[in-house]
Amino acid sequence: MNAALSDYPLLAAINSPEDLRRLAPEALPQVAAELRQYLIDTISRCGGHFAAGLGTVELTVALHYLFDTPRDRIVWDVGHQAYPHKVLTGRRDQLQTIRQTDGLHPFPVRSESEFDTFGVGHSSTSISAALGMAIAAKQKGDDRQAIAVIGDGAMTAGMAFEAMNHAADVDANLLVILNDNDMSISENVGGLNNYLAKILSGKFYSSIKDGGKKVLQNMPVISEWAHRVEEHMKGMMLPGTLFEELGFNYIGPIDGHNLAALTDTLRNMKALKGPQFLHIVTKKGKGYQPAENDPIAYHGVPIFDPKTTQLPAAKKKVTYSNIFGEFLCDLAEKDPRVMGITPAMREGSDLIEFSKRFRDRYFDVGIAEQHAVTLAAGMACEGMKPVVAIYSSFLQRAYDQLIHDVALQDLDVLFAIDRGGLVGGDGATHHGAYDLSYLRCIPNMVIMAAADENECRQMLYTGYQHEGTAAVRYPRGTGPGISPDRTMTQLTIGESRTIRSGQKVAILSFGALLEEAKAAAEILDATVVDMRFIKPLDTAVIDSVSAQHSLIVTLEENALSGGAGSAVNEYLASRLESPPVLNLGIPDRFIEHGDPRDLLERCGLTASKIVQRVNELSA
């Protein structure tokens, strides 16, 4: 590491929240300062999620100082913001291994620490999970606390509001903390507002409010008038009307970097019963100016020099996401019906240029995958050509909409499915391991998997031209480096291409593992077919290779259960005679985070592993 633990005298002595709670309140600002600097020094040397954690330093210190964790449950939404939490809960010295093979998980995960009370990675789950914990505590007569920490982006998902609506109905002892790091409400953050939050969260205000209700409960007209006056006065000062209407006692907004105000307010709120909502305002990237200025660029960082003001220049390699972004712009120039839809993945899906050039046809719906898919369905009903740019693991969240709202009606919607396959450091929550399986069983679907950059563009155009529901799946990052032809070329649906002819063994490759298949085939003298289509299958080529080879190998970067190999098996099972089939894909277990090459090796999907498996069968 760049700096020794001796440079962080207080932080070096904190190996658990119990150590933190032994400190005097006056020491907490120094702890926060050391923790922030430790994050900067460490993540700059190993890479990882950066800006979000810098923004939650004070909140993390306050929560672990005031609450009896892990007995009190803290659920972090998504988990990008939980790096400070990992440092304070016994994983300080392991932080430099985060997201690396066999290192710390990128997000909270129950198997890693008892302080990680709920496994997260996808957005907007925290309130539901914490509510479940609160209900369970009530049933068991346990007085422990349940706290959900949710970011403002995660509040765009309907699931968060479903949970809040239910929390009020069961009158659960639940504290929801909105970590607002984006909304421009600086005028509401300051000494007066912190004072109001402290007063409104205190026992004096709460006792008068409850006592007044008892006095006025038999005087309904006056009681209703008093309630309206109270809500009117609070509404003039506090933007919490919506949360109050959902049944929460709303406090805030307060400065999430003011430890004194934060600890005073949280200490008061601990004593309150029922659903509580604390709204704090933080700065993403707090304490590191470049990250404050550009929190999107510094959301996840490679290794960099924190003394400079710029991240290292990325290598100028064209990614599959770049191919998609360029394709959509080219398509939109020719067809005014083209609509681009994304659930908060503008940068990741490379819709930046499209969003600038075609503003009236660009729709970022927030973290609301279900809405994104049904929105596309509605557009398709009216003759538009919607393209939904979505990660494989996020499309899982809109599965019913995909079936019920799109495929069942055979609507003309194209799904550009990014991050298909193993994505590396983000781990099990983000691997696109299941899309071929969950898409293949849906009627009215055309499903394609790109083997290279040029094929990706051709498939996107083929899906656009197809009058019905189509999906194109492509991996994260770069491909073999085949420059795409920018002319619009349509493939024949259901037609594969034979790459190499060989003896005895035929490798049917689905998608981005084609280069591994070709390398293995050179050693085995095997036939290689780029299948391209998972649905419909090229059954003619399967008939041909099964008649001429003694072993068929299917290769896919997808779960073996129900995937492309299963489709081949199902077809061959209908034949009276067929050669044995070796299915290679992601095994039936959740794959952890790590270097992408390491993960492929562990799943047996590299050329050397393919050769090894074939030779074992031939022995």
Coordinates of C-alpha atoms in Angstrom, one line a residue:
M1 CA 0.0 0.0 0.0
N2 CA 1.0 3.6 -0.6
A3 CA 0.6 4.6 3.1
A4 CA 1.2 2.6 6.3
L5 CA -1.5 2.1 8.9
S6 CA 0.6 4.4 11.1
D7 CA -0.7 7.2 8.9
Y8 CA -4.2 6.5 10.2
P9 CA -3.7 6.3 14.0
L10 CA -7.4 6.0 14.9
L11 CA -8.5 3.9 12.0
A12 CA -5.6 1.4 12.6
A13 CA -7.1 0.6 16.0
I14 CA -10.6 0.0 14.7
N15 CA -11.0 -3.7 13.8
S16 CA -14.7 -3.8 14.5
P17 CA -17.5 -1.4 15.3
E18 CA -17.0 -2.2 19.0
D19 CA -13.6 -0.5 18.8
L20 CA -15.3 2.5 17.1
R21 CA -17.9 2.8 19.9
R22 CA -15.2 3.0 22.5
L23 CA -14.1 6.4 21.1
A24 CA -15.4 9.7 22.4
P25 CA -17.8 11.6 20.0
E26 CA -15.2 14.3 19.6
A27 CA -12.9 11.7 17.9
L28 CA -15.4 10.8 15.1
P29 CA -14.5 13.6 12.7
Q30 CA -10.9 12.4 12.7
V31 CA -12.0 8.8 12.1
A32 CA -14.1 10.0 9.1
A33 CA -11.1 12.0 7.8
E34 CA -8.8 9.0 8.1
L35 CA -11.3 6.6 6.6
R36 CA -11.8 8.9 3.6
Q37 CA -8.1 9.2 3.0
Y38 CA -7.7 5.4 3.4
L39 CA -10.3 4.8 0.7
I40 CA -8.5 7.2 -1.6
D41 CA -5.1 5.7 -1.0
T42 CA -6.3 2.1 -1.3
I43 CA -8.7 2.2 -4.2
S44 CA -6.3 4.3 -6.3
R45 CA -3.9 1.4 -6.0
C46 CA -6.3 -1.5 -6.7
G47 CA -9.3 0.0 -8.5
G48 CA -12.9 -0.4 -7.7
H49 CA -16.0 1.6 -6.9
F50 CA -14.9 4.9 -5.6
A51 CA -17.1 8.0 -5.6
A52 CA -20.1 6.5 -3.9
G53 CA -18.1 5.3 -0.9
L54 CA -16.4 8.7 -0.4
G55 CA -19.9 10.1 0.0
T56 CA -21.0 7.8 2.7
V57 CA -18.1 8.0 5.1
E58 CA -19.8 10.1 7.8
L59 CA -23.0 8.1 7.5
T60 CA -21.1 4.8 7.9
V61 CA -19.2 6.1 11.0
A62 CA -22.4 7.4 12.6
L63 CA -24.4 4.2 12.0
H64 CA -21.8 1.9 13.4
Y65 CA -21.1 4.2 16.3
L66 CA -24.8 4.6 17.4
F67 CA -26.3 1.2 16.5
D68 CA -25.3 -2.2 18.0
T69 CA -24.2 -3.8 14.8
P70 CA -24.4 -6.6 13.7
R71 CA -27.3 -7.2 16.2
D72 CA -28.9 -4.1 14.7
R73 CA -29.3 -4.8 11.0
I74 CA -28.0 -2.4 8.4
V75 CA -29.0 -3.1 4.8
W76 CA -27.0 -1.2 2.1
D77 CA -28.8 -0.7 -1.2
V78 CA -26.8 -1.8 -4.3
G79 CA -23.5 -1.9 -2.3
H80 CA -21.4 0.6 -4.3
Q81 CA -21.6 2.8 -1.2
A82 CA -20.5 0.1 1.3
Y83 CA -16.7 0.2 1.0
P84 CA -16.4 2.3 4.2
H85 CA -18.7 -0.3 5.9
K86 CA -16.3 -3.0 4.9
V87 CA -13.3 -1.1 6.4
L88 CA -15.0 -0.6 9.7
T89 CA -16.2 -4.2 10.0
G90 CA -12.9 -6.0 10.1
R91 CA -12.0 -6.0 6.4
R92 CA -9.7 -3.0 6.4
D93 CA -6.6 -4.8 5.5
Q94 CA -8.3 -6.8 2.7
L95 CA -9.7 -3.8 0.9
Q96 CA -6.9 -3.8 -1.5
T97 CA -8.1 -7.2 -2.8
I98 CA -11.6 -6.0 -3.6
R99 CA -13.2 -7.3 -6.9
Q100 CA -10.1 -9.4 -7.6
T101 CA -10.0 -13.2 -7.9
D102 CA -10.4 -14.7 -4.4
G103 CA -10.5 -11.2 -2.9
L104 CA -13.2 -9.2 -1.1
H105 CA -16.6 -9.2 -2.8
P106 CA -17.5 -6.0 -4.6
F107 CA -20.8 -5.7 -2.6
P108 CA -22.1 -6.8 0.8
V109 CA -22.5 -10.6 0.9
R110 CA -23.7 -12.6 3.8
S111 CA -21.0 -15.3 3.5
E112 CA -18.3 -12.7 3.9
S113 CA -19.2 -11.1 7.1
E114 CA -21.9 -11.2 9.8
F115 CA -22.1 -7.4 9.4
D116 CA -23.3 -7.9 5.8
T117 CA -26.9 -8.7 6.8
F118 CA -28.2 -8.9 3.3
G119 CA -26.6 -9.7 -0.1
V120 CA -27.0 -6.9 -2.5
G121 CA -25.9 -5.8 -6.0
H122 CA -29.0 -4.9 -7.8
S123 CA -30.9 -1.8 -6.9
S124 CA -33.8 -1.0 -4.7
T125 CA -34.0 -4.1 -2.5
S126 CA -32.9 -2.6 0.8
I127 CA -36.3 -1.4 2.2
S128 CA -38.0 -4.7 1.4
A129 CA -35.2 -6.7 3.1
A130 CA -35.0 -4.4 6.1
L131 CA -38.8 -4.5 6.5
G132 CA -38.7 -8.3 6.5
M133 CA -36.0 -8.2 9.2
A134 CA -38.1 -5.7 11.3
I135 CA -41.2 -7.9 11.0
A136 CA -39.2 -10.9 12.0
A137 CA -37.8 -9.1 15.0
K138 CA -41.3 -8.1 16.1
Q139 CA -42.5 -11.7 15.8
K140 CA -39.6 -12.9 18.0
G141 CA -40.0 -10.1 20.6
D142 CA -36.5 -8.8 19.7
D143 CA -35.9 -5.1 20.1
R144 CA -33.1 -4.8 17.5
Q145 CA -33.2 -2.1 14.9
A146 CA -33.6 -2.5 11.1
I147 CA -32.1 0.2 8.9
A148 CA -32.2 0.5 5.1
V149 CA -29.7 2.8 3.4
I150 CA -30.9 3.6 -0.1
G151 CA -29.5 6.0 -2.7
D152 CA -31.6 8.5 -4.6
G153 CA -31.2 6.6 -7.8
A154 CA -32.6 3.5 -6.2
M155 CA -35.7 5.4 -5.2
T156 CA -36.8 5.5 -8.9
A157 CA -37.7 1.8 -8.7
G158 CA -41.3 0.9 -7.8
M159 CA -40.1 -1.9 -5.5
A160 CA -38.9 0.8 -3.0
F161 CA -42.3 2.4 -2.8
E162 CA -44.0 -1.0 -2.6
A163 CA -42.0 -1.7 0.5
M164 CA -42.6 1.7 2.0
N165 CA -46.4 1.3 1.4
H166 CA -46.3 -2.0 3.2
A167 CA -44.1 -0.8 6.1
A168 CA -46.8 1.7 7.1
D169 CA -49.5 -0.9 6.9
V170 CA -47.7 -3.2 9.4
D171 CA -46.4 -0.2 11.5
A172 CA -42.9 -1.7 11.5
N173 CA -40.0 -0.3 13.5
L174 CA -38.0 0.5 10.4
L175 CA -35.6 3.3 9.6
V176 CA -35.1 4.2 6.0
I177 CA -32.2 6.6 5.2
L178 CA -32.3 8.2 1.8
N179 CA -28.7 9.0 0.9
D180 CA -29.4 11.8 -1.5
N181 CA -26.2 12.6 -3.5
D182 CA -27.7 14.1 -6.6
M183 CA -30.7 16.3 -6.0
S184 CA -29.9 20.1 -5.9
I185 CA -31.4 21.1 -2.5
S186 CA -28.4 23.0 -1.0
E187 CA -30.6 25.8 0.2
N188 CA -32.4 23.3 2.5
V189 CA -29.1 22.1 4.0
G190 CA -27.6 24.2 6.8
G191 CA -27.7 25.1 10.4
L192 CA -31.5 26.0 10.5
N193 CA -32.5 22.8 8.8
N194 CA -30.2 20.7 11.0
Y195 CA -31.8 22.3 14.0
L196 CA -35.3 21.6 12.7
A197 CA -34.4 18.0 12.1
K198 CA -33.0 17.6 15.6
I199 CA -36.2 19.2 17.1
L200 CA -38.6 17.1 15.0
S201 CA -36.8 13.9 15.8
G202 CA -36.6 14.6 19.5
K203 CA -38.6 13.1 22.3
F204 CA -40.1 16.5 23.3
Y205 CA -41.7 17.1 19.9
S206 CA -42.7 13.4 19.6
S207 CA -44.4 13.4 23.1
I208 CA -46.3 16.6 22.5
K209 CA -47.4 15.3 19.1
D210 CA -48.6 12.0 20.6
G211 CA -50.1 13.7 23.6
G212 CA -52.0 16.2 21.5
K213 CA -53.5 13.3 19.4
K214 CA -54.8 11.7 22.6
V215 CA -56.4 15.0 23.8
L216 CA -58.0 15.7 20.5
Q217 CA -59.1 12.2 19.5
N218 CA -62.6 12.8 20.8
M219 CA -62.7 16.2 19.1
P220 CA -62.5 15.1 15.4
V221 CA -63.1 18.6 13.8
I222 CA -60.4 20.3 15.9
S223 CA -58.1 17.2 15.6
E224 CA -58.3 17.3 11.8
W225 CA -57.6 21.0 11.8
A226 CA -54.6 20.6 14.1
H227 CA -53.2 17.8 11.8
R228 CA -53.6 20.0 8.8
V229 CA -51.8 22.9 10.5
E230 CA -49.0 20.6 11.5
E231 CA -48.6 19.2 8.0
H232 CA -48.8 22.6 6.4
M233 CA -46.1 24.0 8.7
K234 CA -43.8 21.0 8.1
G235 CA -44.6 21.1 4.4
M236 CA -43.4 24.7 4.1
M237 CA -40.0 23.8 5.5
L238 CA -39.5 20.2 4.6
P239 CA -39.9 18.3 1.3
G240 CA -41.3 15.2 3.0
T241 CA -44.9 15.3 2.1
L242 CA -44.8 12.2 -0.1
F243 CA -43.1 10.1 2.6
E244 CA -45.4 11.4 5.3
E245 CA -48.4 10.4 3.1
L246 CA -46.9 6.9 2.8
G247 CA -47.0 6.7 6.6
F248 CA -43.4 7.5 7.5
N249 CA -42.3 10.1 10.0
Y250 CA -40.1 12.2 7.7
I251 CA -37.0 14.0 9.1
G252 CA -34.6 16.1 6.9
P253 CA -33.0 16.9 4.7
I254 CA -29.8 17.3 6.8
D255 CA -26.2 17.5 5.8
G256 CA -24.9 14.0 5.6
H257 CA -21.3 15.2 6.1
N258 CA -22.0 17.0 9.4
L259 CA -21.3 14.2 11.9
A260 CA -22.6 16.1 14.9
A261 CA -26.0 16.8 13.3
L262 CA -26.1 13.3 11.9
T263 CA -25.4 11.6 15.2
D264 CA -27.8 13.8 17.1
T265 CA -30.6 13.1 14.7
L266 CA -29.9 9.4 14.5
R267 CA -29.7 9.1 18.3
N268 CA -33.1 10.7 18.6
M269 CA -34.6 8.6 15.9
K270 CA -33.5 5.4 17.6
A271 CA -36.0 6.0 20.3
L272 CA -38.9 6.5 17.9
K273 CA -41.4 3.8 17.0
G274 CA -42.9 2.9 13.7
P275 CA -41.7 3.7 10.2
Q276 CA -39.0 6.5 10.2
F277 CA -37.5 8.2 7.2
L278 CA -34.3 10.2 7.4
H279 CA -33.3 12.3 4.3
I280 CA -29.6 13.2 4.2
V281 CA -27.8 15.1 1.5
T282 CA -24.3 14.0 0.6
K283 CA -21.7 14.7 -2.1
K284 CA -20.7 11.8 -4.2
G285 CA -16.9 11.7 -4.3
K286 CA -16.7 13.9 -1.2
G287 CA -13.1 14.8 -0.2
Y288 CA -11.5 14.1 -3.5
Q289 CA -12.1 17.1 -5.8
P290 CA -11.9 15.3 -9.2
A291 CA -14.5 12.8 -8.1
E292 CA -16.7 15.6 -6.8
N293 CA -16.5 17.3 -10.1
D294 CA -17.2 14.2 -12.2
P295 CA -18.8 11.5 -10.0
I296 CA -19.8 9.5 -13.1
A297 CA -16.3 9.1 -14.3
Y298 CA -15.1 8.2 -10.8
H299 CA -18.0 5.9 -10.0
G300 CA -15.7 2.9 -10.7
V301 CA -12.0 3.5 -11.3
P302 CA -8.9 1.7 -12.5
I303 CA -5.6 2.0 -10.8
F304 CA -4.7 5.7 -10.8
D305 CA -2.5 8.4 -9.2
P306 CA -4.6 10.3 -6.7
K307 CA -2.1 13.2 -6.9
T308 CA -3.2 13.9 -10.5
T309 CA -6.5 15.4 -11.5
Q310 CA -7.3 12.9 -14.3
L311 CA -7.8 9.2 -14.6
P312 CA -5.4 7.3 -16.9
A313 CA -6.6 7.4 -20.5
A314 CA -8.5 4.3 -21.4
K315 CA -7.0 2.2 -24.2
K316 CA -8.7 3.1 -27.5
K317 CA -10.3 -0.2 -28.2
V318 CA -13.8 -0.4 -29.6
T319 CA -16.1 -2.2 -27.2
Y320 CA -19.4 -4.1 -27.9
S321 CA -21.2 -1.3 -26.2
N322 CA -19.6 1.2 -28.6
I323 CA -20.7 -0.9 -31.5
F324 CA -24.3 -0.8 -30.2
G325 CA -24.2 3.0 -29.6
E326 CA -22.9 3.7 -33.1
F327 CA -25.4 1.4 -34.7
L328 CA -28.3 3.0 -32.9
C329 CA -27.3 6.5 -34.1
D330 CA -26.8 5.3 -37.7
L331 CA -30.2 3.6 -37.5
A332 CA -32.0 6.6 -36.0
E333 CA -30.7 8.8 -38.8
K334 CA -32.5 6.6 -41.4
D335 CA -35.6 5.7 -39.4
P336 CA -37.6 8.3 -37.4
R337 CA -39.5 5.5 -35.7
V338 CA -36.4 4.3 -33.8
M339 CA -36.6 4.9 -30.0
G340 CA -33.8 4.2 -27.5
I341 CA -34.8 3.1 -24.0
T342 CA -32.5 2.4 -21.1
P343 CA -33.0 1.8 -17.3
A344 CA -30.4 4.2 -16.0
M345 CA -27.6 2.7 -18.1
R346 CA -26.8 5.6 -20.5
E347 CA -23.0 5.4 -20.0
G348 CA -22.8 1.7 -19.6
S349 CA -24.8 0.9 -22.7
D350 CA -23.0 3.8 -24.6
L351 CA -26.2 5.8 -25.4
I352 CA -24.4 9.1 -24.7
E353 CA -24.2 10.2 -28.3
F354 CA -27.7 9.0 -29.0
S355 CA -29.0 10.9 -26.0
K356 CA -27.4 14.1 -27.4
R357 CA -28.4 13.8 -31.0
F358 CA -31.9 12.3 -30.6
R359 CA -33.1 13.8 -27.4
D360 CA -36.8 13.4 -28.2
R361 CA -36.3 9.7 -29.0
Y362 CA -34.1 8.9 -26.0
F363 CA -35.7 7.6 -22.8
D364 CA -33.8 7.0 -19.6
V365 CA -36.5 5.6 -17.3
G366 CA -34.4 5.4 -14.2
I367 CA -33.8 2.1 -12.3
A368 CA -37.2 0.8 -13.5
E369 CA -36.6 -2.2 -15.7
Q370 CA -40.2 -3.4 -15.7
H371 CA -41.4 0.0 -16.9
A372 CA -38.7 0.1 -19.6
V373 CA -39.9 -3.1 -21.2
T374 CA -43.6 -2.3 -21.0
L375 CA -42.9 1.3 -22.2
A376 CA -41.3 -0.3 -25.3
A377 CA -44.3 -2.5 -25.7
G378 CA -46.6 0.5 -25.8
M379 CA -44.5 2.2 -28.3
A380 CA -44.4 -0.9 -30.5
C381 CA -48.2 -1.0 -30.4
E382 CA -48.2 2.4 -32.1
G383 CA -45.8 1.5 -34.9
M384 CA -42.6 2.7 -33.3
K385 CA -39.3 0.7 -33.4
P386 CA -38.2 0.6 -29.7
V387 CA -34.8 -0.7 -28.8
V388 CA -34.2 -1.6 -25.2
A389 CA -30.6 -1.3 -24.1
I390 CA -30.2 -3.4 -21.0
Y391 CA -27.7 -5.5 -19.1
S392 CA -28.4 -9.3 -19.1
S393 CA -28.6 -9.4 -15.3
F394 CA -31.0 -6.4 -15.2
L395 CA -33.4 -7.8 -17.7
Q396 CA -34.0 -10.6 -15.2
R397 CA -35.9 -7.9 -13.2
A398 CA -38.5 -7.5 -16.0
Y399 CA -39.1 -11.1 -16.9
D400 CA -42.9 -11.0 -16.6
Q401 CA -43.1 -7.9 -18.8
L402 CA -40.9 -9.5 -21.4
I403 CA -43.3 -12.5 -21.6
H404 CA -46.7 -10.9 -20.9
D405 CA -46.3 -7.5 -22.4
V406 CA -44.0 -8.1 -25.4
A407 CA -43.6 -11.7 -26.5
L408 CA -47.2 -12.8 -25.9
Q409 CA -48.3 -10.0 -28.2
D410 CA -45.5 -10.6 -30.6
L411 CA -44.5 -7.0 -30.5
D412 CA -41.7 -5.5 -32.6
V413 CA -39.2 -4.8 -29.8
L414 CA -35.5 -5.3 -30.1
F415 CA -33.5 -6.1 -26.9
A416 CA -29.8 -5.1 -27.0
I417 CA -28.5 -7.3 -24.1
D418 CA -25.2 -6.1 -22.9
R419 CA -22.9 -7.9 -20.4
G420 CA -23.9 -11.3 -21.6
G421 CA -21.6 -13.9 -19.9
L422 CA -19.0 -13.5 -17.1
V423 CA -18.4 -9.8 -16.4
G424 CA -15.4 -10.1 -14.0
G425 CA -15.1 -8.0 -10.9
D426 CA -18.7 -7.2 -10.2
G427 CA -19.3 -10.9 -9.5
A428 CA -22.4 -13.1 -9.2
T429 CA -25.0 -10.3 -9.1
H430 CA -23.9 -9.0 -12.4
H431 CA -22.8 -12.0 -14.5
G432 CA -25.0 -12.4 -17.5
A433 CA -25.2 -16.2 -16.9
Y434 CA -28.9 -17.0 -17.5
D435 CA -30.3 -15.0 -20.4
L436 CA -30.0 -17.7 -23.1
S437 CA -31.8 -20.0 -20.7
Y438 CA -34.6 -17.7 -19.7
L439 CA -35.1 -16.3 -23.1
R440 CA -35.1 -19.6 -25.0
C441 CA -38.3 -20.9 -23.4
I442 CA -40.3 -17.9 -24.5
P443 CA -42.4 -18.2 -27.7
N444 CA -42.1 -15.6 -30.5
M445 CA -38.5 -14.9 -29.7
V446 CA -35.5 -14.6 -32.1
I447 CA -32.3 -14.9 -30.0
M448 CA -28.8 -14.2 -31.3
A449 CA -25.4 -14.2 -29.7
A450 CA -22.5 -12.3 -31.3
A451 CA -19.1 -13.8 -31.8
D452 CA -17.3 -10.6 -32.8
E453 CA -17.9 -6.9 -33.3
N454 CA -19.0 -7.1 -37.0
E455 CA -21.4 -9.9 -36.3
C456 CA -22.8 -7.9 -33.4
R457 CA -23.7 -5.0 -35.7
Q458 CA -25.2 -7.4 -38.3
M459 CA -27.3 -9.0 -35.6
L460 CA -28.6 -5.7 -34.3
Y461 CA -29.7 -4.8 -37.8
T462 CA -31.3 -8.2 -38.3
G463 CA -33.2 -7.8 -35.0
Y464 CA -34.4 -4.4 -36.1
Q465 CA -35.6 -5.7 -39.5
H466 CA -37.4 -8.7 -37.9
E467 CA -41.1 -8.0 -37.4
G468 CA -41.4 -9.3 -33.9
T469 CA -39.5 -9.7 -30.7
A470 CA -35.8 -10.2 -31.0
A471 CA -32.8 -10.2 -28.7
V472 CA -29.1 -9.7 -29.5
R473 CA -26.7 -10.8 -26.8
Y474 CA -23.1 -9.5 -26.5
P475 CA -20.4 -9.5 -23.8
R476 CA -18.8 -6.8 -21.8
G477 CA -15.7 -5.0 -23.1
T478 CA -13.9 -5.8 -26.3
G479 CA -14.0 -8.6 -28.8
P480 CA -11.4 -10.1 -31.1
G481 CA -10.9 -6.8 -32.9
I482 CA -12.9 -7.3 -36.2
S483 CA -13.9 -3.9 -37.3
P484 CA -17.7 -3.7 -38.0
D485 CA -18.9 -2.9 -41.5
R486 CA -21.1 0.1 -41.1
T487 CA -23.3 -0.8 -44.0
M488 CA -26.6 -2.4 -42.9
T489 CA -26.4 -6.1 -43.5
Q490 CA -29.2 -8.5 -42.6
L491 CA -28.5 -12.1 -41.7
T492 CA -30.7 -15.0 -42.6
I493 CA -32.6 -15.9 -39.5
G494 CA -31.6 -19.3 -38.1
E495 CA -28.5 -19.7 -40.3
S496 CA -25.1 -20.5 -38.9
R497 CA -21.7 -20.2 -40.5
T498 CA -19.0 -22.9 -40.6
I499 CA -15.6 -21.5 -39.6
R500 CA -13.4 -24.6 -39.9
S501 CA -13.8 -28.2 -41.2
G502 CA -12.1 -31.0 -39.3
Q503 CA -12.3 -34.6 -38.2
K504 CA -14.2 -36.6 -35.6
V505 CA -15.1 -33.6 -33.3
A506 CA -17.5 -30.7 -34.2
I507 CA -17.6 -27.7 -31.9
L508 CA -20.9 -25.7 -32.1
S509 CA -20.0 -22.3 -30.6
F510 CA -22.7 -19.9 -29.4
G511 CA -21.5 -16.3 -29.0
A512 CA -18.3 -14.8 -27.7
L513 CA -16.3 -18.0 -27.1
L514 CA -15.7 -18.5 -30.8
E515 CA -12.0 -17.6 -30.5
E516 CA -11.6 -20.3 -27.8
A517 CA -13.3 -22.8 -30.0
K518 CA -11.1 -22.0 -32.9
A519 CA -7.9 -22.3 -30.8
A520 CA -9.1 -25.7 -29.4
A521 CA -10.0 -26.9 -32.9
E522 CA -6.5 -26.3 -34.2
I523 CA -5.2 -28.7 -31.6
L524 CA -8.0 -31.2 -32.0
D525 CA -8.4 -30.8 -35.8
A526 CA -12.1 -30.2 -35.1
T527 CA -14.9 -28.6 -37.1
V528 CA -16.1 -25.3 -35.8
V529 CA -19.5 -23.8 -36.4
D530 CA -20.5 -20.3 -35.3
M531 CA -24.1 -21.0 -34.6
R532 CA -25.1 -17.3 -34.2
F533 CA -28.8 -18.2 -33.5
I534 CA -30.0 -19.8 -30.3
K535 CA -33.6 -19.6 -31.5
P536 CA -34.3 -20.7 -34.1
L537 CA -31.6 -23.3 -34.3
D538 CA -29.8 -24.2 -37.5
T539 CA -31.0 -27.8 -37.4
A540 CA -29.7 -28.5 -40.9
V541 CA -26.1 -27.9 -39.8
I542 CA -26.7 -30.0 -36.6
D543 CA -27.9 -32.8 -38.9
S544 CA -24.8 -32.5 -41.0
V545 CA -22.2 -32.5 -38.3
S546 CA -23.9 -35.2 -36.4
A547 CA -23.7 -37.4 -39.5
Q548 CA -20.0 -36.7 -40.1
H549 CA -18.5 -36.6 -36.6
S550 CA -18.2 -38.9 -33.6
L551 CA -18.5 -36.2 -31.0
I552 CA -20.4 -32.9 -30.8
V553 CA -19.3 -30.2 -28.4
T554 CA -21.5 -27.2 -27.6
L555 CA -19.9 -24.1 -26.2
E556 CA -21.6 -21.2 -24.5
E557 CA -20.9 -18.5 -21.9
N558 CA -24.3 -19.2 -20.2
A559 CA -25.6 -21.6 -17.6
L560 CA -25.6 -25.1 -18.9
S561 CA -29.1 -25.7 -17.5
G562 CA -31.6 -24.8 -20.2
G563 CA -29.0 -23.0 -22.4
A564 CA -28.0 -23.3 -26.0
G565 CA -26.5 -26.7 -25.4
S566 CA -29.8 -27.9 -24.0
A567 CA -31.4 -26.7 -27.2
V568 CA -29.1 -28.9 -29.2
N569 CA -29.7 -31.9 -26.9
E570 CA -33.4 -31.5 -27.3
Y571 CA -33.2 -31.5 -31.1
L572 CA -30.8 -34.5 -31.2
A573 CA -33.0 -36.4 -28.8
S574 CA -35.7 -36.5 -31.4
R575 CA -33.4 -38.4 -33.8
L576 CA -33.1 -42.1 -33.6
E577 CA -29.3 -42.0 -33.8
S578 CA -26.9 -39.2 -32.9
P579 CA -23.3 -39.0 -31.6
P580 CA -22.5 -38.2 -28.0
V581 CA -22.7 -34.5 -27.0
L582 CA -20.4 -32.7 -24.6
N583 CA -22.1 -29.5 -23.3
L584 CA -19.6 -26.9 -22.0
G585 CA -20.9 -23.8 -20.3
I586 CA -21.2 -22.1 -16.9
P587 CA -21.7 -24.9 -14.3
D588 CA -24.7 -25.1 -11.9
R589 CA -23.3 -22.8 -9.3
F590 CA -23.0 -19.0 -8.7
I591 CA -19.7 -17.8 -10.1
E592 CA -17.8 -15.3 -7.9
H593 CA -16.0 -12.2 -8.9
G594 CA -12.5 -12.1 -10.3
D595 CA -10.4 -11.6 -13.4
P596 CA -12.5 -12.6 -16.4
R597 CA -9.8 -15.0 -17.7
D598 CA -9.6 -16.7 -14.3
L599 CA -13.3 -17.2 -14.3
L600 CA -13.3 -18.7 -17.8
E601 CA -10.6 -21.1 -16.7
R602 CA -12.5 -22.1 -13.6
C603 CA -15.6 -22.8 -15.7
G604 CA -13.7 -24.9 -18.1
L605 CA -14.3 -22.5 -21.1
T606 CA -10.8 -21.8 -22.3
A607 CA -9.2 -23.5 -25.3
S608 CA -6.9 -25.6 -23.1
K609 CA -9.8 -26.8 -20.9
I610 CA -11.9 -27.6 -24.0
V611 CA -9.1 -29.8 -25.3
Q612 CA -8.7 -31.4 -22.0
R613 CA -12.4 -32.4 -21.7
V614 CA -12.5 -33.7 -25.3
N615 CA -9.4 -35.8 -24.7
E616 CA -10.8 -37.2 -21.5
L617 CA -13.8 -38.4 -23.3
S618 CA -11.8 -39.9 -26.1
A619 CA -9.4 -41.7 -23.8

